[in-house]
Coordinates of C-alpha atoms and ligand atoms in Angstrom, one line a residue:
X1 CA -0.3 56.7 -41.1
X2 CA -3.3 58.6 -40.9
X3 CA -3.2 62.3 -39.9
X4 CA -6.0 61.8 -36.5
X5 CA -5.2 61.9 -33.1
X6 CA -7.2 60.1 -30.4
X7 CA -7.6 62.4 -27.2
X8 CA -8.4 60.7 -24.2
X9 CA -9.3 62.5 -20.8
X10 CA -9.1 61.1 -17.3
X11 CA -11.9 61.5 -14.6
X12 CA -10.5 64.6 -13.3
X13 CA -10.9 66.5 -17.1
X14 CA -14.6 65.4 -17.1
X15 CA -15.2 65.7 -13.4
X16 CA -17.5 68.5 -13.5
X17 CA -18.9 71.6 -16.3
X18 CA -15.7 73.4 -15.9
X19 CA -13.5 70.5 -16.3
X20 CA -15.3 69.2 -19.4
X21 CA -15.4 72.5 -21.1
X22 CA -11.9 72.6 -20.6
X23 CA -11.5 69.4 -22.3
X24 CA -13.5 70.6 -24.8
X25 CA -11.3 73.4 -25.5
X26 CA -8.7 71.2 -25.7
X27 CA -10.5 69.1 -28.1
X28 CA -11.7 72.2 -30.4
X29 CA -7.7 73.8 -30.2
X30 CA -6.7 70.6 -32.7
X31 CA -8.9 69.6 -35.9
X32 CA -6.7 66.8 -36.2
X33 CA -8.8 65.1 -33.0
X34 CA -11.3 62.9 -34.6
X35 CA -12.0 60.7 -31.6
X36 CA -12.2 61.0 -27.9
X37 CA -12.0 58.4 -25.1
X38 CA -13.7 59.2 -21.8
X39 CA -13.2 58.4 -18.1
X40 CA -16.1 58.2 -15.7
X41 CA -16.3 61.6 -14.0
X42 CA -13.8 61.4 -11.2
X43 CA -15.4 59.4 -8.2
X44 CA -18.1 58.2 -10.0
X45 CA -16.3 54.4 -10.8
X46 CA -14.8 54.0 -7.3
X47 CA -19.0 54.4 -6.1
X48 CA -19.8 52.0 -8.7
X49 CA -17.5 49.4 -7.6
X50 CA -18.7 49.8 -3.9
X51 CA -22.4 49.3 -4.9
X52 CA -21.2 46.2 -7.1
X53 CA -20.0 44.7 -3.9
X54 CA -23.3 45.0 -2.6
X55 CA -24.4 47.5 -0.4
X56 CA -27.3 47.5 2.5
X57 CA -30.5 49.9 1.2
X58 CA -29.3 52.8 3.2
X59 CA -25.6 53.0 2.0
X60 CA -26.7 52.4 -1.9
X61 CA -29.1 54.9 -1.6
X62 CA -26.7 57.7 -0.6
X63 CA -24.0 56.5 -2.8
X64 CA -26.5 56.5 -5.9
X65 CA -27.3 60.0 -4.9
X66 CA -24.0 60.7 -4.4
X67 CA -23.6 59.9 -8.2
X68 CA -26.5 61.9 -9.6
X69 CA -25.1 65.0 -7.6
X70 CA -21.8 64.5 -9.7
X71 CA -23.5 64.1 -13.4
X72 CA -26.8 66.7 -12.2
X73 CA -23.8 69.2 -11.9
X74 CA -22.9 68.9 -14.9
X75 CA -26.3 68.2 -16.5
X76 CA -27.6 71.2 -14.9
X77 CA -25.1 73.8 -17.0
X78 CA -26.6 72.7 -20.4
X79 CA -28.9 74.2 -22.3
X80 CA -31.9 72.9 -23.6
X81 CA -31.0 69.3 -22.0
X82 CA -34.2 67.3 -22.3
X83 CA -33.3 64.1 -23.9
X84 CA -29.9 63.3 -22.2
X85 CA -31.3 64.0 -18.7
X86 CA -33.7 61.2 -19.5
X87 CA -30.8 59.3 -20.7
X88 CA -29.2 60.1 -17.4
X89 CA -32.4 59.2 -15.2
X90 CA -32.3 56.1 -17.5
X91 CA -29.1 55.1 -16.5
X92 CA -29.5 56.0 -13.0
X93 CA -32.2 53.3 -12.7
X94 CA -30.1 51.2 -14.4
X95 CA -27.4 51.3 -11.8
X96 CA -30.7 51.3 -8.6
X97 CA -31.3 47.9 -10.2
X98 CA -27.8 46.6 -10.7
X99 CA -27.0 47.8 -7.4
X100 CA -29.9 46.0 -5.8
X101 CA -29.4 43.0 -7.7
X102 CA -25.3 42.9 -6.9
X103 CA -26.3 43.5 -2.9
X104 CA -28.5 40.2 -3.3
X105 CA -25.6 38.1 -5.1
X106 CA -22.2 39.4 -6.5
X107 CA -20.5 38.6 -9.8
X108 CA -17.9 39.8 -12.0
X109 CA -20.3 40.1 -14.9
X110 CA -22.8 42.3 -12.8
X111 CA -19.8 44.7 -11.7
X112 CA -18.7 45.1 -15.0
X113 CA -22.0 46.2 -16.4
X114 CA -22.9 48.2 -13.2
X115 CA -19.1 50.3 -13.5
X116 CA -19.8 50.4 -17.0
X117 CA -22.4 53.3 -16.7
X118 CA -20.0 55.5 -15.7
X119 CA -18.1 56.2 -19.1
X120 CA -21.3 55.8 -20.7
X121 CA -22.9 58.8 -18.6
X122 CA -19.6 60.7 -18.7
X123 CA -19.5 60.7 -22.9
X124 CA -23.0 61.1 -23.0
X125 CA -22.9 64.9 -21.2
X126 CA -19.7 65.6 -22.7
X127 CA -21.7 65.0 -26.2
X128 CA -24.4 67.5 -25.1
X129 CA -22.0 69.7 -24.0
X130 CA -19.7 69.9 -27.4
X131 CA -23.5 70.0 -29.4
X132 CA -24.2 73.3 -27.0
X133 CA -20.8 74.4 -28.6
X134 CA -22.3 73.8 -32.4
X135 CA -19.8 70.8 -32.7
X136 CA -20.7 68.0 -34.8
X137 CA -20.3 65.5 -32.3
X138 CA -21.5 61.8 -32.3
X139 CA -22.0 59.5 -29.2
X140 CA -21.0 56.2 -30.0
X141 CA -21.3 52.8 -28.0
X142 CA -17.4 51.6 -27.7
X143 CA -18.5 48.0 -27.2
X144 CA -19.7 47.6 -31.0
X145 CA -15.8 47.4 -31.6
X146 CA -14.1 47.0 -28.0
X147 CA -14.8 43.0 -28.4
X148 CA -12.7 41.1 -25.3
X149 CA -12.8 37.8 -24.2
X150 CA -15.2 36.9 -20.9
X151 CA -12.6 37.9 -17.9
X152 CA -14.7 40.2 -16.3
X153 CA -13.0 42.9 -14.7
X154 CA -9.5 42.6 -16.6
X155 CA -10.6 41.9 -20.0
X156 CA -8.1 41.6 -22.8
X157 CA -9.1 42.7 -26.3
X158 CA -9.3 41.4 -29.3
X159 CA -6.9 43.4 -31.4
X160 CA -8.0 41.6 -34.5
X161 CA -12.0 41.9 -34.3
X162 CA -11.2 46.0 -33.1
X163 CA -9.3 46.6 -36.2
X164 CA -11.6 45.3 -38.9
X165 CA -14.6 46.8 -36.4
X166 CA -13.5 50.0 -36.4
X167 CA -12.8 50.3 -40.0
X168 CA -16.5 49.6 -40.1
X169 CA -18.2 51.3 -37.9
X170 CA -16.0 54.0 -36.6
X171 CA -13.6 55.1 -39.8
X172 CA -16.9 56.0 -41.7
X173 CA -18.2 58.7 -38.9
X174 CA -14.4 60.3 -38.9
X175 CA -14.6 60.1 -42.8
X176 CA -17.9 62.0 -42.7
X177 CA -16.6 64.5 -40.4
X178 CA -17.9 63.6 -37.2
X179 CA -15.9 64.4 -33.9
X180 CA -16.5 60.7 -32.6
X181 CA -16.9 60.6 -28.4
X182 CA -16.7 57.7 -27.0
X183 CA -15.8 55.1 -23.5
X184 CA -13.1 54.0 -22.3
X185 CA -12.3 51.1 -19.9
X186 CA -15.2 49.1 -21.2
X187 CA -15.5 46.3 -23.9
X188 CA -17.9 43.3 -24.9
X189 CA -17.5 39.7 -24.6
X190 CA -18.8 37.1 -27.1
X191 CA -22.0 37.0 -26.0
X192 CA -22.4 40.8 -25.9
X193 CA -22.0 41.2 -22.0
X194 CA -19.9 44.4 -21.3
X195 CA -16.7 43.9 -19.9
X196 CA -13.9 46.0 -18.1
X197 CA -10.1 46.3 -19.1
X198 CA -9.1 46.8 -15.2
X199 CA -8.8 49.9 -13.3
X200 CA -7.4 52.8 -15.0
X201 CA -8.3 51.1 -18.5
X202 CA -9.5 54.6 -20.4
X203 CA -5.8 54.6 -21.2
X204 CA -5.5 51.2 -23.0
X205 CA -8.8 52.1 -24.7
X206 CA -7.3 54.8 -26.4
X207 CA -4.0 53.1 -27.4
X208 CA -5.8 50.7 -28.8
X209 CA -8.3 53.0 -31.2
X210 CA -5.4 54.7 -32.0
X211 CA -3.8 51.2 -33.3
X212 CA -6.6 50.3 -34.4
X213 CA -7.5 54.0 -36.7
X214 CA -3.6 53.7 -37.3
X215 CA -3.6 57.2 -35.7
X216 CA -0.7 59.5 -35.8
X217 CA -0.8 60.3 -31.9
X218 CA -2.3 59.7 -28.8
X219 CA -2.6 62.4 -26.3
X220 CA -3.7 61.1 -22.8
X221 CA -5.0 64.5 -21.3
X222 CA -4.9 64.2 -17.2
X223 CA -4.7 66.6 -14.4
X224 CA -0.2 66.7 -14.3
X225 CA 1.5 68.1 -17.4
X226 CA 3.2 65.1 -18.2
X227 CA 4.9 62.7 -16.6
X228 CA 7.7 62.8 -13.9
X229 CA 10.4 61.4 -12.2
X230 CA 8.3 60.4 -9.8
X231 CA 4.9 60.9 -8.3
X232 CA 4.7 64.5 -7.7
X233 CA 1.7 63.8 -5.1
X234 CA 5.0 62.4 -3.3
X235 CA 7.6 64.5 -4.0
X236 CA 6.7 67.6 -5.0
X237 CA 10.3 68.5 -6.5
X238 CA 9.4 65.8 -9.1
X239 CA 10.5 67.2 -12.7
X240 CA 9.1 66.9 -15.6
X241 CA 10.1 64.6 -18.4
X242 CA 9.8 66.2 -22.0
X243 CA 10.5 63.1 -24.2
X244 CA 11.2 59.3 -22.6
X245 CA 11.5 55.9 -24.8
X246 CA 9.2 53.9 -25.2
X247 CA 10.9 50.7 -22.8
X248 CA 11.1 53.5 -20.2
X249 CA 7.7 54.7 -20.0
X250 CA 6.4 51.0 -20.3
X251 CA 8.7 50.1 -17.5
X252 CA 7.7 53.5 -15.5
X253 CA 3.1 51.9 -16.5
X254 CA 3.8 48.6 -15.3
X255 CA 5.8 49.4 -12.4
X256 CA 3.1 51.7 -10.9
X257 CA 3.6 54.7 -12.5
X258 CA -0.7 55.5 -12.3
X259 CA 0.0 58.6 -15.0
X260 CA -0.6 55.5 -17.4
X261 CA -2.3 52.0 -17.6
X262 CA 0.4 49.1 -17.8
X263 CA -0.9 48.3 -20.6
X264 CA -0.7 51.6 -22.5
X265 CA 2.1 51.6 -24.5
X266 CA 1.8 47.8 -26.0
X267 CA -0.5 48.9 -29.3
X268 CA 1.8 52.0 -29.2
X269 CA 4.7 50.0 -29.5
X270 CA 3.0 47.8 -32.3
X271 CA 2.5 50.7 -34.1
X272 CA 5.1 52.9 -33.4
X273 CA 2.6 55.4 -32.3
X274 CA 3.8 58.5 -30.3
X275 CA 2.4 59.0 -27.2
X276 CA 1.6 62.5 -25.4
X277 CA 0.7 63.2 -22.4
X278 CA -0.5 66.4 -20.1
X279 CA -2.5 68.7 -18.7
X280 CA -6.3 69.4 -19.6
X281 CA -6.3 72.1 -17.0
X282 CA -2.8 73.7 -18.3
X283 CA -2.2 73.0 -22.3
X284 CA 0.1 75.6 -21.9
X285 CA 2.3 74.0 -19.5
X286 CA 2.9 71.3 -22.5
X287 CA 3.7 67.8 -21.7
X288 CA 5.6 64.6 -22.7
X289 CA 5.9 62.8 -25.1
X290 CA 6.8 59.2 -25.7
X291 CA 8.4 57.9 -28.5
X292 CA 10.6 55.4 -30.1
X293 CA 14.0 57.2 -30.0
X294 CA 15.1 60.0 -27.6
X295 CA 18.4 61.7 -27.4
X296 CA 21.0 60.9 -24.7
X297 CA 18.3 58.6 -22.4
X298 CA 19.8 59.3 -18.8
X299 CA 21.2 56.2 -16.6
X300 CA 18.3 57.1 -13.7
X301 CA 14.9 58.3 -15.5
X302 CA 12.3 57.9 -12.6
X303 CA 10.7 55.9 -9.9
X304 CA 7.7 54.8 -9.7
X305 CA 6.1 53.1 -6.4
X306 CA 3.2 49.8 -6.7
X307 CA 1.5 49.6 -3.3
X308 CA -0.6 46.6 -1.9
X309 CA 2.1 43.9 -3.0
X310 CA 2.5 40.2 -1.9
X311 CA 4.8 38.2 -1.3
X312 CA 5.2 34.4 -1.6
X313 CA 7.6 32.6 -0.4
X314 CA 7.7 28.3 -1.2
X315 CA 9.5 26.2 0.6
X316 CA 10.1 22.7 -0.7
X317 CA 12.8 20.2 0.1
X318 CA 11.5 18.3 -3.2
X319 CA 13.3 21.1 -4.9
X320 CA 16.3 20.0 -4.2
X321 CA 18.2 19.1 -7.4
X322 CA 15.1 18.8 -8.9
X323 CA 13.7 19.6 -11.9
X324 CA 10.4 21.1 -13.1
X325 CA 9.3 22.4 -9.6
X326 CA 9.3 26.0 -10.8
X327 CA 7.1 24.6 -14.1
X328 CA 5.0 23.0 -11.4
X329 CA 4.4 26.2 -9.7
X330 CA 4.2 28.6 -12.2
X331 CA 1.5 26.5 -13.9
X332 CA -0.5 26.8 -11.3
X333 CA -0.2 30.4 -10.9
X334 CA -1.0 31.0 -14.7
X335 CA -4.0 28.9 -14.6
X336 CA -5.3 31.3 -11.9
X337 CA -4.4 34.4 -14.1
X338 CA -1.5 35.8 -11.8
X339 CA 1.5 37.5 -12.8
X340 CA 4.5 37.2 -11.4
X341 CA 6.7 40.1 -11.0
X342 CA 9.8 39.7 -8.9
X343 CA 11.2 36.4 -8.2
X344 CA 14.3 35.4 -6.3
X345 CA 15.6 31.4 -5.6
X346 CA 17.4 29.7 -3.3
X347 CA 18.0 26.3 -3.1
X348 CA 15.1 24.7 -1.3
X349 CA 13.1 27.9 -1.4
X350 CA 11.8 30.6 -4.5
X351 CA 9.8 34.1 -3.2
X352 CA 7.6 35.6 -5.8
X353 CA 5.8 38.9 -5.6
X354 CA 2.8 39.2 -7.0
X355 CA 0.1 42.8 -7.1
X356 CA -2.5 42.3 -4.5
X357 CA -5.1 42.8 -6.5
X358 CA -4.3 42.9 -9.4
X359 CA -5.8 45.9 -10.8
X360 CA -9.0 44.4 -11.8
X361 CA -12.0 46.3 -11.5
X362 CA -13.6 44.6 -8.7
X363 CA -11.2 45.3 -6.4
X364 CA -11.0 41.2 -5.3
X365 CA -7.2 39.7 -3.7
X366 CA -5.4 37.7 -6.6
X367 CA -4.5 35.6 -3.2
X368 CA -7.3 33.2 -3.0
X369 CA -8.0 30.2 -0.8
X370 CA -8.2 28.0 -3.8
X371 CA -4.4 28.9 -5.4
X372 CA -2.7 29.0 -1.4
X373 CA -4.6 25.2 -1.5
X374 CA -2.9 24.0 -4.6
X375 CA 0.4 25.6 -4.0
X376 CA 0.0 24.0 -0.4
X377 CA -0.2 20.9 -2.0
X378 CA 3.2 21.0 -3.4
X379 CA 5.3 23.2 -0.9
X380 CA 5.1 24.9 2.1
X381 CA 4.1 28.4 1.9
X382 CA 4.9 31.9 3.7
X383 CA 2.8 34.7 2.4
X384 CA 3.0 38.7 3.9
X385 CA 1.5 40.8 2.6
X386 CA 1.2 44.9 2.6
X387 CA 4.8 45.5 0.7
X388 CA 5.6 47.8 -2.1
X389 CA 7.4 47.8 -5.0
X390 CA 10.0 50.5 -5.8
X391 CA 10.9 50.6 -9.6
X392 CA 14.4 52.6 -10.4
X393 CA 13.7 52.8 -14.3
X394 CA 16.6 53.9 -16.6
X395 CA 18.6 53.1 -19.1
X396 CA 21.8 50.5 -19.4
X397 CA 21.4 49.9 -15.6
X398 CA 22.6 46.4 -15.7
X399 CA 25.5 47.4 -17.5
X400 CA 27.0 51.0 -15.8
X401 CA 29.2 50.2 -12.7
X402 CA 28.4 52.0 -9.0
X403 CA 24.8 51.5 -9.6
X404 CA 24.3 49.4 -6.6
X405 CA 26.3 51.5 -4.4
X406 CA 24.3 54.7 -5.5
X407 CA 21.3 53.3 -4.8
X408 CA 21.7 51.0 -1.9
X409 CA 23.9 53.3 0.0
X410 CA 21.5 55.7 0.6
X411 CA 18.9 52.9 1.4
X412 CA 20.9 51.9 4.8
X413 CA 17.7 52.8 7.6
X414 CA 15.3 50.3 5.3
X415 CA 14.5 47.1 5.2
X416 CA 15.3 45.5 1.7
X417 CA 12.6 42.3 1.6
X418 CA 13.9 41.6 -2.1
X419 CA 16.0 43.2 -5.0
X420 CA 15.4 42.2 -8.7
X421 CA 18.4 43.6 -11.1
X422 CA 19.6 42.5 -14.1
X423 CA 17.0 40.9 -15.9
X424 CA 16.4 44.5 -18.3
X425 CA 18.6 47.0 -18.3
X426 CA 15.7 49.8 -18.1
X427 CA 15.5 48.2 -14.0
X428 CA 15.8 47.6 -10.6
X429 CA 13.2 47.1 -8.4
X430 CA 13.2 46.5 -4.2
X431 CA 10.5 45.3 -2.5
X432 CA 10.0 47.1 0.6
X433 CA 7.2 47.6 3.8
X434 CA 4.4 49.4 2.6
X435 CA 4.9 51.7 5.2
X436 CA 8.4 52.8 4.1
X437 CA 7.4 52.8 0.5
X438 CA 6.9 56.9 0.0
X439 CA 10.3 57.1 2.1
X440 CA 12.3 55.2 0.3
X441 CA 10.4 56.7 -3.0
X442 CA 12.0 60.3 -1.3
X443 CA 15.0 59.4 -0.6
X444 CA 15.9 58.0 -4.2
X445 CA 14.5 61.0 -5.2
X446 CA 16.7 63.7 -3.2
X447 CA 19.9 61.2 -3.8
X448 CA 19.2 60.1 -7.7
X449 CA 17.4 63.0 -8.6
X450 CA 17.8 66.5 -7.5
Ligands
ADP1 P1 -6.6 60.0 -15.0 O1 -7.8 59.9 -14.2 O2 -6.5 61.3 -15.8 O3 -6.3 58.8 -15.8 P2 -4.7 59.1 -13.0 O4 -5.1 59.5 -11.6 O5 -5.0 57.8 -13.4 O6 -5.4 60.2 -13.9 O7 -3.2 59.5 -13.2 C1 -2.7 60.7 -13.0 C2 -1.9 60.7 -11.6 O8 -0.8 59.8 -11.8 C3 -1.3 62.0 -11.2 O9 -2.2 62.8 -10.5 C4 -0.2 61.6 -10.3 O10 -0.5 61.6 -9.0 C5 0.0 60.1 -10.7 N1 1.4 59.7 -11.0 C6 2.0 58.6 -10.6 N2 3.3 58.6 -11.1 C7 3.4 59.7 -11.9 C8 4.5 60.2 -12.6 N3 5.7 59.6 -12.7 N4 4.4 61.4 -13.3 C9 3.2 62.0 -13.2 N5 2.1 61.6 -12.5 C10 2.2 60.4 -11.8
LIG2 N1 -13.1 54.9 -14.9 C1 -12.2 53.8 -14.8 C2 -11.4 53.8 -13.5 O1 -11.6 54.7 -12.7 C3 -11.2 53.7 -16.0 C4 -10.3 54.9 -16.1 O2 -10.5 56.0 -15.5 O3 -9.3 54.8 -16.9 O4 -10.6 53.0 -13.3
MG3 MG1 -5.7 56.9 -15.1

């Protein structure tokens, strides 16, 4: 294993000069960094995605400026910054264009390469800030080695093409001592069109350098020292985890857990590559760290909380001592990219929940007219909509005893749509209204937790 780390830093550690110099000290405080993976500055991608939805003239106009305000900020504390404002007024025209263009017609290509600017702008101030610094830092274009396959908005990498990329184009920069900056969230198709990983994606991006640079960490620098048992935006009492497994933490990513991407932890896995995570604003406070083996994993290790969940529920009498309906169905579902998450049967009937939307970058329902017409075709089906998913992750649930009375007999006021239980023993997840979803995520908390 190589001695780098990869550093990667959310939108809130390059939101503005005072965040990014932070993140620069951060940077600085460990020689071992050799690469850094950037967010868009907080705010900037959300902006993006609303003028890739189109926008009238009026509204793009102030969300544009609304966008130069956040990088001028930052622009405007660096010295001697000629050539990356143009840069910046480049890209700025870039996105008037794209914006104008994607209020005329829409399309998943066009968002991505509209959203795209905002890692680009974001790593190229943070080079001209660490070059005000004397650092040897060098901008480079992540899509030379990011290459994906054409799903705009939720692209999925090519692990292959990255590796043998990257020990072209990027090892040879860290070899010659150059603190390599660089995007995350964004790749490139076959063609060369830029692509998106889905929102939140800066994390994957990093996991996967790090795979791919067979790093010996990967330190995900955000604005919470670490992760906790739960949200502490919802319960403040939240407390920090030092060290968590692996299984747990991926459980925690794909169950909602926004400290990390769902996808995070697979090339970490792969690879065996710890994981750190914490504060840019507070180094001091330390952080967590994920990793293969930790000592004594508790029974309850957090919650975490998915809004914006569906559910489906198919009704068919056909079922009925039949076989192959669920093939049937779930054929249909992977040939419009959905995955399934919870899933309960009956004997006529099966409910499956799926995420709303998905996390891809444009924002759009997974729930379109076209899948409801081919499930339609084979079943009746029931669809509601705004639930959440609560996720109890820990460890040997499915085999300790009381574990349903603990947690469902402090759940009496709520109403349960759906349990899931068994199937890993780092689980158990209820589906619940979206409106009870922080409650239930408190009481858990007060009764599992503190
Ligand atoms: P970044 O922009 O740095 O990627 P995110 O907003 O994506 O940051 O993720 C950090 C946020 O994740 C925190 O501010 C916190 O509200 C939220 N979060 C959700 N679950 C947890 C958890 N279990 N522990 C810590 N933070 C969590
Ligand atoms: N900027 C992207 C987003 O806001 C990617 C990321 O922050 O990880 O989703
Ligand atoms: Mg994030």
């Amino acid at each position: 294993m190589s001695q780098i780390v990869i550093a990667k830093f959310g939108g809130t550690s390059v939101a503005n000069s005072d965040a990014m110099n932070n993140s620069a000290n951060v940077v600085l405080s460990n020689p071992d960094v050799r690469v850094v993976v950037l967010s868009a500055s907080a705010g900037v991608t959300n902006l993006l995605v609303d003028l890739a939805n189109g926008c009238n003239p009026d509204l793009r106009t102030d969300k544009i400026a609304q966008i130069r305000a956040i990088q001028y900020q930052i622009l405007d504390t660096l010295p001697g910054s000629d050539v990356v404002r143009e840069e910046i007024d480049r890209m700025l025209e870039n996105i008037t264009t794209l914006s104008e263009a994607a209020s005329l017609a829409t399309s998943e290509a066009l968002t991505d390469e509209l959203v795209s600017h905002g890692e680009l702008m974001s790593t190229l101030l943070f080079v001209e800030l660490l070059r005000s610094r004397s650092v040897n830092a060098e901008w480079f274009d992540v899509r030379r080695v990011m290459k994906t396959d054409d799903r705009f908005g939720k692209a999925e990498p090519e692990v292959e093409a990255l590796s043998s990329l990257s020990e072209q184009h990027l090892a040879p920069r860290i070899s010659s001592g150059a603190l390599v900056i660089t995007q995350g969230f964004i790749g490139s198709e076959g063609k060369g069109r830029t692509t998106t990983l889905g929102r939140g994606g800066s994390d994957y991006t990093a996991a996967l350098l790090g795979e791919a640079l067979n790093a010996k960490r990967v330190d995900i620098w955000t604005d919470v020292p670490g992760i906790y048992t739960t949200d502490p935006r919802i319960v403040p009492n939240a407390q920090r985890i030092d060290e968590i497994g692996f299984e747990e933490a991926a459980e925690m990513a794909t169950f909602g857990a926004k400290i990390l991407h769902p996808a995070t932890l697979i090339p970490a896995v792969r690879r065996g590559i710890p994981v750190f995570v914490g504060s840019s604003k507070d180094v001091a406070a330390g952080g967590t760290l994920v990793c293969d083996k930790t000592t004594n994993p508790p029974l309850f290790r957090a919650l975490a909380l998915r809004r914006k969940q569906t559910l489906l529920t198919l009704h068919s009498l056909n079922m009925l001592h039949a076989r192959g309906f669920l093939a049937k169905i779930f054929s249909i579902l992977a040939n419009h990219h959905i995955s399934v998450d919870l899933i309960t049967t009956s004997e006529v009937s099966i409910a499956l929940t799926l995420d709303t939307a998905g996390s891809s970058t444009c924002g759009a329902s997974l729930l379109t007219s076209a899948l409801l017409t081919e499930l339609s075709s084979l079943c009746r089906v029931e669809v509601e909509e705004d639930l959440a998913l609560v996720a109890l992750i820990g460890n040997q649930l499915a085999q300790a005893r009381g574990v349903g009375k603990e947690v469902f007999g402090v759940l009496e006021p709520f109403n349960i749509r759906m349990i899931s239980y068994g199937a890993s023993s780092h689980n158990l997840c209820l589906l619940v209204p979206g409106s009870d979803a922080e409650h239930v995520v408190k009481t858990l908390h007060r009764n599992l937790f503190e």
